[in-house]
Amino acid sequence: MAATNETRRKVFLGLLGSAAGMALGGGAGARAMVDQATRVFRLDGGGVTYAFGINAGGQVQSLYWGAALAASDSLPAAVPVEANSSNEMAPGLTPYEFAGFGGGLTTEPALKVRFPDGVRDLDLRYAGHQDKGDSLVLQLQDAKRAVRVALTYAMDEATGILARSAVVENRTGNWIQVDQMAAACLNLPYSDDYRLYFLSGRWAGEFMLQTRAITPGAFVLESRKGVTSHQINPWIAVSRAATGEESGPVWFGALGWSGNWRINVEMDAMGGVHATAGYNPFDFSYRLKQGESLASPVFHAGFSNEGFGGASRVFHRYQREKVLPHAPRPRLRPVLYNSWEATFFDVNEAGQVALAEKAASIGVERFVVDDGWFGARDSDKAGLGDWVVNLKKFPSGLGPLIKRVNGLGMQFGLWVEPEMVNPDSDLYRAHPDWVINFPGRQRSEARNQLVLNLARKDVCEHLLKVLDALLSSHNIEYLKWDHNRAWSEPGWPEVAPDDQQRLYVAYVDNLYKLLAGLRRRHPKLEIESCASGGGRVDLGIMKLTEQVWTSDNTDPYDRLVIQDGYSHAYAPAAMMAWVTDSPNFVNKRVTSLEYRFLSAMQGGLGIGANLNHRQDEDFAKARRLVEAYKQVRATIQLGNLYRLVSPGNGSPRSATLSVSHDRKQAVLFAFLHSSMLRSAQKTIQLRGLDASAVYSLRPIAGSAAAGTVAKASGAYWMGHGLKVALEGDFQAAAFVLEAVS
Ligand code: DGJ
């Protein structure tokens, strides 16, 4: 029955329990509706509306994604797209929700399969849907063969973030080979001035914000390194040309996957913009026997009309409330001490006890022993894989050190790199077949190590056993979980050739299972995801790790740029930084202790300096700054972040403001990196305060605000602002504003 607009609207509004339409769960309380007359599905939450429809051919087409529409708005039914010419056929122009490779598809497929008879054609059509309470599941099936796809849509009511994923199931009676599989296709409303933002980098230079216009053709963001990678992070944002930090539309999303991934952003022949995110099809192949299925990772997609600031604030909230361990109330990050830059591999009981005593005296809450405590580990050449305490360095094991650390009122934490092995190790000598390799070919080493094949059950069981034993026999409350090399020769010779490329998925699935298994057995345990710095920061690993190490670059200025990029995608609640020695070990830059502290205070604070080299006055200053940080860390880690002035593009200054949810406390960090142009005298206008509340201003560190009042309304601080008197290079100040009325 063809419904008129008027009857459709009535059906849509009166759909609860009506024969023509129904309300669906749609995810965590977000509203999901289907208008059965028009076959339009609509999800509403967090000021966002997302809609798609089934066209007359049974194909699922995107209809809308953006700012919330009125509840009374009916979206017109999906109409099959017309070809532009015999060269631009309809499938290459259709905004599919999940494009199967087949017909005349020339844009990026979400799913591409091969059948035993050589057919590589898929025609996915709507086959039904289910309300799962917290999500909407859409069933698709190939027009001819029993290849079934279930698309899951879970929209978060508070933020409007849509978690999308897919499962492909083989019911054909024979095997099929999956050559490509994404979580979702996302289609943007038509516009010709889109800009793409993404994060690129390298070791010691992660999370550099990049931008380019979206023009005809495809732009590929990916990792082929086996791990999320420093080079590109699986996050994108798309804005209109006029979008700014606090205004204008931003569509954004991140893939929760810690292995090879790809996000393809393209403009089709008629200007339609699509993003497809999922497993990297490069060297990908996953054979499904009859009855088997393959699940994609989850792509978390959001929209904000309040610029990049609004987009990141809503994404941070989602990560705190839905992603991080202990969500919706992620735990505050304790102040930690890590010995890496102080001692490198030269760890021993006496040295660590001495550092622990000094760390405790400045207010550190968690003491972490980094690399070098195990096996024959005196350098990066040996010992990886042998997770037994080195008795030359710790003659009575770790027990006495842990006891001393706990006695000083601190938690004890330990570095591990379970996925790796040095060829010079007992583990490798016993199990040379446990590494990823192609038989008879070179095994390329990087940092003198090889990658253990976690896709193998025995490798996983072994790691669970040794790590569980380590955690069961010691009071270890935190693991820093490292991964220090990109993969090479990704072979899995023990399984049939057609199954070997399952490695890419099976490895990461087992890594997640291993982490989850350890967390289940040791509920007190917290974990940091580290991969030579920020090589494994993504929403997949962040479900299982309280914190991430953003970079090995601990220079405070470089770190501010890295942290600014990171903050576009990920929450300060999980971000760690350390105060280390000056000159910095990466770039030899000399900076003051205060500048280093204020740079490291933007998320979870750590100290990584050699405390044996510190003077008494440094300890006094450090103690005062750690104490000041503890007073405001809840606002910094869990509040709303405003990037007032970004340090990117060589800006001589930068500033951030973190505002607590009740807007009663705000923390301002201001940095002057270079005195060029005397920009120090510029006024900083704050954001996000309650305009009618009165706030007092108190310096935490650095020079006091120049010529400013000590108390004023939120309207004043946001409209008039304050001048921060900074002079010279690499100067910093921090203030707390507290509502007094
Ligand atoms: C790389 C990490 O990012 C460093 O912090 C340190 O833990 C080293 N590995 C240890 O080998």
CSV table of C-alpha atoms and ligand atoms in Angstrom, one decimal, residues 203 338 340 345 370-371 377 380 415 417 447 480 482 484 530-534 549 551-552 578, ligand 1:
chain,number,residue,atom,x,y,z
A,203,TRP,CA,57.2,6.4,16.6
A,338,ASN,CA,57.7,4.5,36.0
A,340,TRP,CA,62.0,3.3,32.3
A,345,PHE,CA,67.1,-2.2,31.5
A,370,ASP,CA,59.4,-1.3,33.5
A,371,ASP,CA,61.4,-3.6,31.1
A,377,ARG,CA,66.9,-9.3,30.0
A,380,ASP,CA,66.6,-5.7,24.2
A,415,TRP,CA,55.8,-4.1,32.5
A,417,GLU,CA,55.3,-7.6,26.5
A,447,ARG,CA,64.2,-4.8,18.1
A,480,LYS,CA,51.8,-2.0,31.3
A,482,ASP,CA,53.6,-3.4,25.5
A,484,ASN,CA,57.1,-3.2,20.3
A,530,CYS,CA,51.3,0.6,25.0
A,531,ALA,CA,52.9,-0.3,21.7
A,532,SER,CA,56.2,1.5,21.5
A,533,GLY,CA,54.2,4.5,22.7
A,534,GLY,CA,50.8,5.1,21.0
A,549,TRP,CA,50.5,5.3,26.6
A,551,SER,CA,53.9,8.2,22.9
A,552,ASP,CA,57.4,7.4,23.9
A,578,TRP,CA,55.1,11.4,32.4
B,1,DGJ,C1,58.4,0.8,24.7
B,1,DGJ,C2,57.5,1.6,25.7
B,1,DGJ,O1,56.8,2.6,25.0
B,1,DGJ,C3,58.5,2.3,26.7
B,1,DGJ,O2,57.7,3.1,27.6
B,1,DGJ,C4,59.2,1.2,27.5
B,1,DGJ,O3,58.2,0.5,28.2
B,1,DGJ,C5,59.9,0.3,26.5
B,1,DGJ,N1,59.1,-0.2,25.5
B,1,DGJ,C6,60.5,-0.9,27.3
B,1,DGJ,O4,61.1,-1.8,26.4
